Short mmCIF file of C-alpha atoms in Angstrom, two decimals:
data_model
loop_
_atom_site.label_atom_id
_atom_site.label_comp_id
_atom_site.label_asym_id
_atom_site.label_seq_id
_atom_site.Cartn_x
_atom_site.Cartn_y
_atom_site.Cartn_z
CA MET A 1 100.23 153.65 -123.15
CA ARG A 2 101.56 154.78 -119.66
CA ASP A 3 102.97 151.55 -117.81
CA GLU A 4 100.74 152.58 -114.55
CA LYS A 5 103.21 150.49 -112.17
CA ALA A 6 106.40 152.09 -113.70
CA MET A 7 104.75 155.44 -113.23
CA LEU A 8 103.99 154.87 -109.67
CA GLU A 9 107.06 153.71 -108.82
CA LYS A 10 108.82 156.83 -110.29
CA LEU A 11 106.39 159.01 -107.45
CA ILE A 12 107.23 156.93 -104.87
CA GLU A 13 111.19 157.25 -105.85
CA ILE A 14 109.84 160.99 -106.60
CA GLY A 15 108.15 161.27 -103.28
CA ASN A 16 111.70 160.32 -101.04
CA MET A 17 113.76 162.84 -103.44
CA MET A 18 111.66 165.38 -102.51
CA THR A 19 110.70 165.12 -98.92
CA SER A 20 114.41 165.13 -98.17
CA ILE A 21 114.97 168.32 -99.67
CA LYS A 22 115.53 170.97 -97.10
CA ASN A 23 115.63 174.30 -99.06
CA ILE A 24 112.55 175.87 -100.79
CA ASP A 25 114.38 177.60 -103.45
CA ILE A 26 115.92 174.01 -104.27
CA LEU A 27 112.85 172.40 -103.87
CA MET A 28 110.65 174.45 -106.13
CA GLU A 29 113.28 174.05 -108.52
CA ARG A 30 113.56 170.33 -108.26
CA ILE A 31 110.09 169.62 -108.06
CA LEU A 32 109.57 171.99 -111.81
CA THR A 33 112.44 169.55 -113.25
CA GLU A 34 110.62 166.20 -111.87
CA ALA A 35 107.02 167.48 -113.37
CA ARG A 36 108.51 167.93 -116.59
CA LYS A 37 110.09 164.91 -116.99
CA LEU A 38 107.03 162.86 -115.81
CA VAL A 39 105.15 164.27 -118.68
CA ASN A 40 107.66 165.24 -121.20
CA ALA A 41 107.35 169.15 -120.99
CA ASP A 42 109.75 171.57 -122.93
CA ALA A 43 109.59 174.38 -120.18
CA GLY A 44 107.54 174.90 -117.11
CA SER A 45 106.83 177.91 -114.63
CA PHE A 46 106.33 177.61 -110.18
CA TYR A 47 104.25 180.44 -108.98
CA LEU A 48 103.97 180.93 -105.18
CA CYS A 49 100.84 181.99 -103.54
CA ASP A 50 101.53 185.40 -101.16
CA GLY A 51 97.54 186.40 -100.13
CA ASN A 52 96.12 187.80 -102.99
CA PHE A 53 99.16 187.71 -105.00
CA LEU A 54 100.83 185.13 -107.17
CA HIS A 55 104.49 185.24 -107.24
CA PHE A 56 106.28 183.85 -110.22
CA SER A 57 109.58 181.79 -108.71
CA TYR A 58 110.72 179.73 -111.27
CA SER A 59 110.97 179.11 -115.06
CA GLN A 60 112.89 176.03 -116.93
CA ASN A 61 113.21 175.76 -120.30
CA GLU A 62 114.76 173.21 -122.56
CA THR A 63 114.69 174.90 -126.25
CA PHE A 64 116.30 178.23 -125.07
CA GLN A 65 118.48 175.36 -122.42
CA LYS A 66 119.95 173.96 -125.77
CA SER A 67 121.06 177.38 -127.06
CA LEU A 68 123.41 178.28 -124.29
CA LEU A 69 127.33 177.58 -123.58
CA PRO A 70 127.94 174.51 -121.23
CA HIS A 71 126.74 175.15 -117.72
CA LYS A 72 125.78 178.40 -118.29
CA LYS A 73 121.72 178.84 -117.14
CA LEU A 74 118.88 181.18 -118.14
CA ILE A 75 118.23 184.65 -116.65
CA TYR A 76 114.57 185.10 -115.84
CA SER A 77 113.11 188.06 -114.30
CA THR A 78 110.39 187.43 -111.11
CA PHE A 79 107.21 188.95 -111.06
CA THR A 80 103.62 189.17 -109.34
CA ILE A 81 100.46 189.42 -110.66
CA PRO A 82 96.80 188.69 -109.08
CA VAL A 83 95.27 186.13 -108.25
CA ASP A 84 92.04 186.21 -110.12
CA LEU A 85 89.95 184.95 -113.31
CA GLU A 86 91.67 186.36 -115.78
CA SER A 87 94.86 184.46 -115.81
CA ILE A 88 95.23 181.03 -116.11
CA SER A 89 97.11 180.55 -113.26
CA GLY A 90 94.90 182.53 -111.01
CA TYR A 91 91.85 180.74 -112.52
CA VAL A 92 93.58 177.83 -111.42
CA ALA A 93 94.78 179.08 -107.88
CA ILE A 94 90.96 180.45 -107.09
CA ASN A 95 89.38 176.94 -108.99
CA GLY A 96 91.97 174.27 -107.26
CA GLN A 97 91.59 172.07 -110.46
CA ILE A 98 93.33 171.01 -112.91
CA LEU A 99 93.90 173.09 -116.18
CA ASN A 100 94.63 171.39 -119.58
CA ILE A 101 94.89 173.39 -122.69
CA GLU A 102 95.54 172.06 -125.83
CA ASP A 103 96.60 176.09 -127.20
CA VAL A 104 96.33 178.50 -125.17
CA TYR A 105 96.00 181.19 -128.39
CA HIS A 106 93.40 179.16 -129.25
CA ILE A 107 91.15 179.28 -126.35
CA ASP A 108 87.25 177.77 -126.13
CA GLN A 109 85.26 180.68 -125.42
CA PRO A 110 83.40 181.78 -123.29
CA SER A 111 85.97 181.26 -120.50
CA PRO A 112 87.20 183.98 -117.68
CA PHE A 113 90.75 183.64 -118.58
CA HIS A 114 93.06 184.02 -121.62
CA PHE A 115 96.85 183.58 -122.49
CA ASN A 116 98.90 186.83 -121.44
CA PRO A 117 101.46 186.86 -124.57
CA ASP A 118 103.65 189.62 -123.63
CA ILE A 119 106.22 186.75 -122.26
CA ASP A 120 106.23 184.89 -125.76
CA LYS A 121 107.06 188.27 -127.88
CA LYS A 122 110.05 189.21 -125.55
CA SER A 123 111.58 186.03 -125.06
CA GLY A 124 110.89 184.67 -128.94
CA TYR A 125 109.61 180.78 -127.25
CA LYS A 126 105.81 180.26 -129.10
CA THR A 127 103.71 178.89 -126.02
CA LYS A 128 101.01 175.75 -127.20
CA SER A 129 99.71 173.02 -125.08
CA MET A 130 100.07 174.36 -121.32
CA LEU A 131 99.13 172.10 -118.23
CA SER A 132 97.99 173.76 -115.18
CA ILE A 133 97.98 172.19 -111.51
CA PRO A 134 97.54 173.59 -108.23
CA LEU A 135 99.39 172.64 -105.32
CA LYS A 136 97.30 172.23 -101.93
CA ASN A 137 98.57 172.22 -98.07
CA SER A 138 96.94 169.90 -95.77
CA LEU A 139 94.40 172.76 -95.18
CA SER A 140 93.54 172.12 -98.68
CA LYS A 141 94.79 175.40 -99.17
CA VAL A 142 96.17 176.63 -102.90
CA THR A 143 100.03 177.51 -101.88
CA GLY A 144 101.28 177.56 -105.95
CA VAL A 145 100.58 176.82 -109.50
CA LEU A 146 102.99 174.23 -111.27
CA GLN A 147 102.47 175.72 -115.10
CA LEU A 148 104.20 173.07 -117.12
CA ILE A 149 104.75 173.90 -120.88
CA ASN A 150 104.71 172.10 -124.95
CA ALA A 151 104.38 168.53 -124.42
CA LYS A 152 106.65 167.03 -126.85
CA ASP A 153 106.18 163.72 -128.29
CA GLN A 154 108.50 160.95 -129.32
CA ASN A 155 109.27 163.23 -132.74
CA ASN A 156 109.36 166.11 -130.49
CA ASP A 157 106.83 167.53 -132.35
CA ILE A 158 104.70 169.49 -129.64
CA ILE A 159 100.81 168.08 -128.33
CA THR A 160 98.96 168.16 -125.85
CA PHE A 161 99.18 166.63 -122.66
CA ASN A 162 97.68 163.80 -121.72
CA ASP A 163 94.55 163.31 -119.41
CA GLN A 164 95.41 159.75 -118.78
CA ASP A 165 98.68 161.68 -116.91
CA ILE A 166 96.44 163.64 -114.95
CA PRO A 167 95.74 160.96 -111.76
CA PHE A 168 99.78 160.77 -111.55
CA LEU A 169 99.65 164.85 -111.47
CA LYS A 170 97.52 165.20 -108.99
CA HIS A 171 99.26 162.47 -106.68
CA PHE A 172 102.58 164.43 -107.73
CA ALA A 173 101.20 167.67 -106.49
CA ASN A 174 100.31 165.63 -103.27
CA ILE A 175 103.77 164.77 -102.70
CA ALA A 176 105.04 167.86 -103.66
CA SER A 177 103.37 170.09 -101.67
CA ILE A 178 104.19 168.13 -98.97
CA ALA A 179 107.44 168.47 -99.45
CA LEU A 180 106.79 171.83 -99.71
CA GLU A 181 105.03 172.92 -96.52
CA LYS A 182 108.14 170.75 -93.98
CA ALA A 183 110.35 172.83 -96.31
CA GLU A 184 108.45 176.03 -95.48
CA ILE A 185 108.63 175.08 -91.78
CA THR A 186 112.06 174.59 -92.43
CA ARG A 187 112.96 178.23 -93.86
CA SER A 188 111.14 180.15 -91.29
CA ILE A 189 112.99 178.58 -88.45
CA ILE A 190 115.89 180.21 -90.25
CA MET A 191 114.48 183.37 -91.05
CA ARG A 192 113.78 183.01 -87.04
CA MET A 193 117.44 182.70 -86.37
CA ILE A 194 118.18 185.51 -89.12
CA LYS A 195 115.55 187.96 -87.72
CA MET A 196 117.12 187.94 -84.35
CA ALA A 197 120.76 188.05 -85.65
CA GLU A 198 119.16 191.52 -87.43
CA LEU A 199 117.98 193.00 -84.27
CA ARG A 200 122.10 192.85 -83.88
CA ASP A 201 123.39 193.37 -86.17
CA PRO A 202 121.31 195.80 -89.20
CA LYS A 203 123.80 194.28 -91.59
CA GLU A 204 122.64 190.78 -91.21
CA THR A 205 119.04 191.20 -93.44
CA GLY A 206 116.68 188.61 -94.91
CA SER A 207 117.97 189.83 -98.04
CA HIS A 208 121.29 189.80 -97.59
CA VAL A 209 121.83 185.89 -96.55
CA ASN A 210 119.00 185.36 -99.24
CA ARG A 211 121.43 186.83 -102.12
CA VAL A 212 124.24 185.13 -100.02
CA ALA A 213 123.21 182.26 -100.45
CA ALA A 214 122.21 182.14 -103.60
CA TYR A 215 124.99 183.19 -105.12
CA SER A 216 126.66 180.82 -103.29
CA THR A 217 124.68 177.67 -104.53
CA GLU A 218 125.23 178.73 -108.25
CA ILE A 219 128.86 179.71 -107.95
CA TYR A 220 129.22 176.09 -106.10
CA GLU A 221 127.01 174.59 -109.03
CA TYR A 222 129.14 175.68 -111.94
CA TRP A 223 132.30 174.70 -110.34
CA ALA A 224 130.99 171.19 -109.31
CA LYS A 225 130.08 170.53 -113.15
CA GLN A 226 133.82 171.82 -114.29
CA HIS A 227 134.99 169.22 -112.13
CA GLN A 228 132.23 166.47 -113.50
CA VAL A 229 130.61 166.06 -109.72
CA PRO A 230 128.07 163.45 -110.23
CA GLU A 231 124.21 164.96 -110.21
CA LYS A 232 122.58 163.73 -107.08
CA LYS A 233 126.08 165.10 -105.51
CA ILE A 234 125.09 168.46 -106.90
CA SER A 235 121.70 168.75 -105.97
CA HIS A 236 122.49 167.36 -102.38
CA GLN A 237 125.42 170.07 -101.73
CA LYS A 238 123.52 172.80 -103.30
CA ASP A 239 120.49 171.83 -100.50
CA LEU A 240 122.74 172.38 -97.48
CA LEU A 241 124.62 174.81 -98.76
CA ARG A 242 121.94 177.16 -99.51
CA ILE A 243 120.86 176.79 -95.52
CA SER A 244 124.01 176.98 -94.54
CA ALA A 245 124.84 180.05 -96.22
CA MET A 246 122.27 182.07 -94.98
CA LEU A 247 123.53 181.40 -91.19
CA HIS A 248 127.03 182.54 -92.23
CA ASP A 249 127.30 185.31 -89.55
CA VAL A 250 124.98 184.27 -87.23
CA GLY A 251 127.54 184.09 -84.49
CA LYS A 252 127.52 187.94 -84.71
CA ILE A 253 125.06 187.66 -82.20
CA GLY A 254 127.11 187.24 -79.46
CA ILE A 255 129.05 190.35 -80.10
CA THR A 256 128.02 193.56 -77.95
CA ASP A 257 125.82 196.54 -79.91
CA ILE A 258 128.42 198.67 -79.26
CA ILE A 259 130.64 196.88 -81.66
CA LEU A 260 128.07 196.15 -84.11
CA LYS A 261 126.10 199.17 -84.36
CA LYS A 262 129.52 201.10 -84.39
CA PRO A 263 129.00 203.43 -87.65
CA ASP A 264 132.33 204.11 -87.58
CA LYS A 265 135.76 202.13 -88.46
CA LEU A 266 136.28 199.91 -85.41
CA THR A 267 139.22 200.09 -83.22
CA PHE A 268 142.38 197.66 -82.91
CA VAL A 269 140.76 196.50 -80.03
CA GLU A 270 136.93 196.47 -81.56
CA PHE A 271 138.19 194.58 -84.52
CA ASN A 272 139.77 191.58 -82.36
CA GLU A 273 136.00 191.21 -80.51
CA MET A 274 134.18 190.88 -84.39
CA LYS A 275 137.00 188.29 -84.93
CA LYS A 276 135.38 186.42 -82.28
CA HIS A 277 132.28 186.39 -84.52
CA PRO A 278 133.11 183.00 -86.80
CA GLN A 279 133.43 180.85 -83.17
CA ILE A 280 130.75 181.63 -81.53
CA GLY A 281 128.58 180.38 -84.26
CA ALA A 282 130.22 177.56 -84.91
CA ASP A 283 129.15 176.55 -81.19
CA LEU A 284 125.43 177.33 -82.24
CA PHE A 285 125.61 173.76 -83.89
CA SER A 286 127.81 171.49 -81.88
CA ASN A 287 126.03 169.78 -80.82
CA GLU A 288 125.79 168.04 -84.29
CA GLN A 289 123.18 165.78 -85.51
CA SER A 290 123.20 166.13 -89.33
CA GLU A 291 124.79 167.42 -92.16
CA LEU A 292 123.28 170.42 -92.47
CA ASP A 293 124.65 171.07 -88.60
CA ILE A 294 128.21 170.10 -89.55
CA LEU A 295 128.21 172.33 -92.67
CA SER A 296 126.95 175.28 -90.87
CA ALA A 297 129.54 175.17 -88.31
CA MET A 298 132.32 174.92 -90.51
CA ILE A 299 130.72 178.12 -93.11
CA ALA A 300 130.04 179.87 -90.01
CA LEU A 301 134.03 179.27 -88.62
CA ARG A 302 136.10 179.57 -92.20
CA HIS A 303 133.96 181.86 -94.21
CA HIS A 304 136.47 184.68 -93.07
CA GLU A 305 140.05 182.79 -94.07
CA ARG A 306 141.85 184.41 -96.26
CA TRP A 307 143.19 182.10 -99.75
CA ASP A 308 147.07 184.12 -98.34
CA GLY A 309 146.23 182.62 -94.80
CA THR A 310 146.06 185.76 -93.76
CA GLY A 311 142.79 185.87 -92.75
CA TYR A 312 140.81 184.35 -89.01
CA PRO A 313 140.39 182.60 -86.80
CA GLY A 314 143.09 179.85 -88.04
CA ASN A 315 144.95 181.81 -90.83
CA LEU A 316 144.43 178.70 -93.36
CA LYS A 317 145.17 179.34 -96.60
CA GLY A 318 144.54 177.86 -99.77
CA THR A 319 143.02 174.60 -100.51
CA GLU A 320 143.21 174.15 -96.52
CA ILE A 321 140.09 176.08 -96.87
CA PRO A 322 137.22 173.98 -97.20
CA LEU A 323 135.77 174.76 -100.58
CA LEU A 324 132.66 175.64 -99.51
CA ALA A 325 133.72 178.08 -97.17
CA ARG A 326 135.70 179.77 -100.03
CA ILE A 327 132.60 180.01 -102.24
CA VAL A 328 130.37 182.27 -99.47
CA SER A 329 133.18 184.48 -98.43
CA ILE A 330 133.25 185.64 -102.24
CA ALA A 331 129.62 185.81 -102.32
CA ASP A 332 129.82 187.26 -99.10
CA VAL A 333 132.02 190.67 -100.02
CA PHE A 334 130.12 190.59 -103.37
CA ASP A 335 127.15 191.52 -101.55
CA ALA A 336 128.60 193.74 -99.37
CA LEU A 337 130.28 195.66 -101.55
CA SER A 338 127.68 195.92 -103.67
CA THR A 339 124.80 197.11 -100.85
CA LYS A 340 124.65 199.90 -99.35
CA ARG A 341 125.41 199.61 -94.98
CA CYS A 342 124.98 202.18 -91.99
CA TYR A 343 128.69 202.78 -92.56
CA LYS A 344 128.49 203.05 -96.15
CA ASP A 345 126.73 203.58 -99.83
CA ALA A 346 126.84 201.04 -102.47
CA TRP A 347 129.91 200.68 -104.71
CA SER A 348 129.30 200.65 -108.31
CA LEU A 349 129.88 197.59 -109.69
CA GLU A 350 132.41 198.41 -111.72
CA LEU A 351 134.51 199.24 -109.05
CA VAL A 352 133.20 196.11 -106.90
CA TRP A 353 134.17 193.79 -109.99
CA GLU A 354 137.68 195.72 -110.04
CA GLU A 355 137.96 194.80 -105.59
CA ILE A 356 136.90 191.04 -106.79
CA LEU A 357 139.71 190.48 -109.31
CA SER A 358 142.08 192.41 -107.78
CA GLN A 359 141.51 190.78 -104.33
CA SER A 360 142.20 186.94 -106.50
CA GLY A 361 145.13 185.22 -104.91
CA LYS A 362 144.74 187.14 -102.19
CA GLN A 363 141.68 187.09 -100.03
CA PHE A 364 139.80 184.99 -102.40
CA ASP A 365 140.18 181.49 -104.25
CA PRO A 366 141.18 182.76 -108.32
CA GLU A 367 138.88 179.83 -109.75
CA LEU A 368 136.26 180.63 -107.96
CA VAL A 369 137.08 184.43 -108.95
CA ASN A 370 136.66 183.25 -112.58
CA ILE A 371 133.79 181.58 -111.90
CA LEU A 372 132.01 184.80 -110.76
CA CYS A 373 132.60 186.86 -113.29
CA ASP A 374 131.55 183.82 -116.05
CA ILE A 375 128.14 183.50 -114.29
CA SER A 376 127.93 187.47 -113.89
CA GLU A 377 125.20 187.77 -115.39
CA ILE A 378 123.11 185.18 -112.57
CA ILE A 379 124.56 186.60 -109.94
CA LEU A 380 122.99 190.13 -110.92
CA SER A 381 119.45 188.94 -111.80
CA ILE A 382 119.82 187.45 -107.18
CA LYS A 383 120.44 190.76 -106.82
CA GLU A 384 117.62 191.94 -108.22
CA ARG A 385 115.26 189.04 -107.04
CA TYR A 386 116.19 189.90 -103.55
CA PRO A 387 115.90 193.41 -103.01
CA ASP A 388 117.03 195.54 -99.65
#
């Protein structure tokens, strides 16, 4: 029997936490984590609605996670399915009601929807019980579907999700939807800033900044766990970093098009002019009103510093360079080398890794080079998730 008072207190705590998260990707991950904890679900998935399609955006699986080495994370592929009555998630998106299924392989007939076993076949995981929850915005429009998979009892046996939990999950879904709306507004503002920079600099695309930000948060999380940083601090820092890393080159908006769009190598004078963009970017956040302003200014200013002290604008050396700026630096260069630019073709991954390794202790923090290599599978999965 659920302790209703304890559950309501937990929902209030979750609400306060989720509405403080600014980045939508970090928020989706946290929503899925907290929902699974509430009902002791072994796994789960998050779908975002986009017109007539659902995007499989996040996935978690405790059974698979336990089989990994410490600090490693699951690799999953994103995909898109149509919003229709044939899939469980599509049915929930259209119907707008919570759907509790005891066994997805034995769904009562006649039901318009069915479970697609292909993912189970590919992964080797066996889905049984499933609880699908629609997330609705302030206009009651379904914006996403949260799927919780395989509820477990105290003996770790798979059971059916308890119908008594559904009223609490409806409250949870309302809280999550409000937080998602707020985070979406923040993302829209950030992406408009990126779009402005892209009009000036063709290299500063939405895909590029999303990849750099995602690389950076993964590198930071791995570093933080190795250094035994408390989980609460890791989560908070990831949220701020995911946004501020996207804005690392926003100062290029103050550089002339003659330099930004030049397809050839810059002259000495032109390069010196280009080197002003970190300070320009930092100045955009000079009216500091939040932690995000402070971090965005620092990363904009310091992401071109080098470990050996030959970077700019301050010639900082080693750990004089703030950790998060060192992280964004290596993430930015990895993406720049591995993607096509107006002045070069994409390097092969083999050459990219060789270059990154050759710059260990020179351009990059050696510890971060090692981490980038350790999480290479995650890095490459992010690269696929945000194609140009």
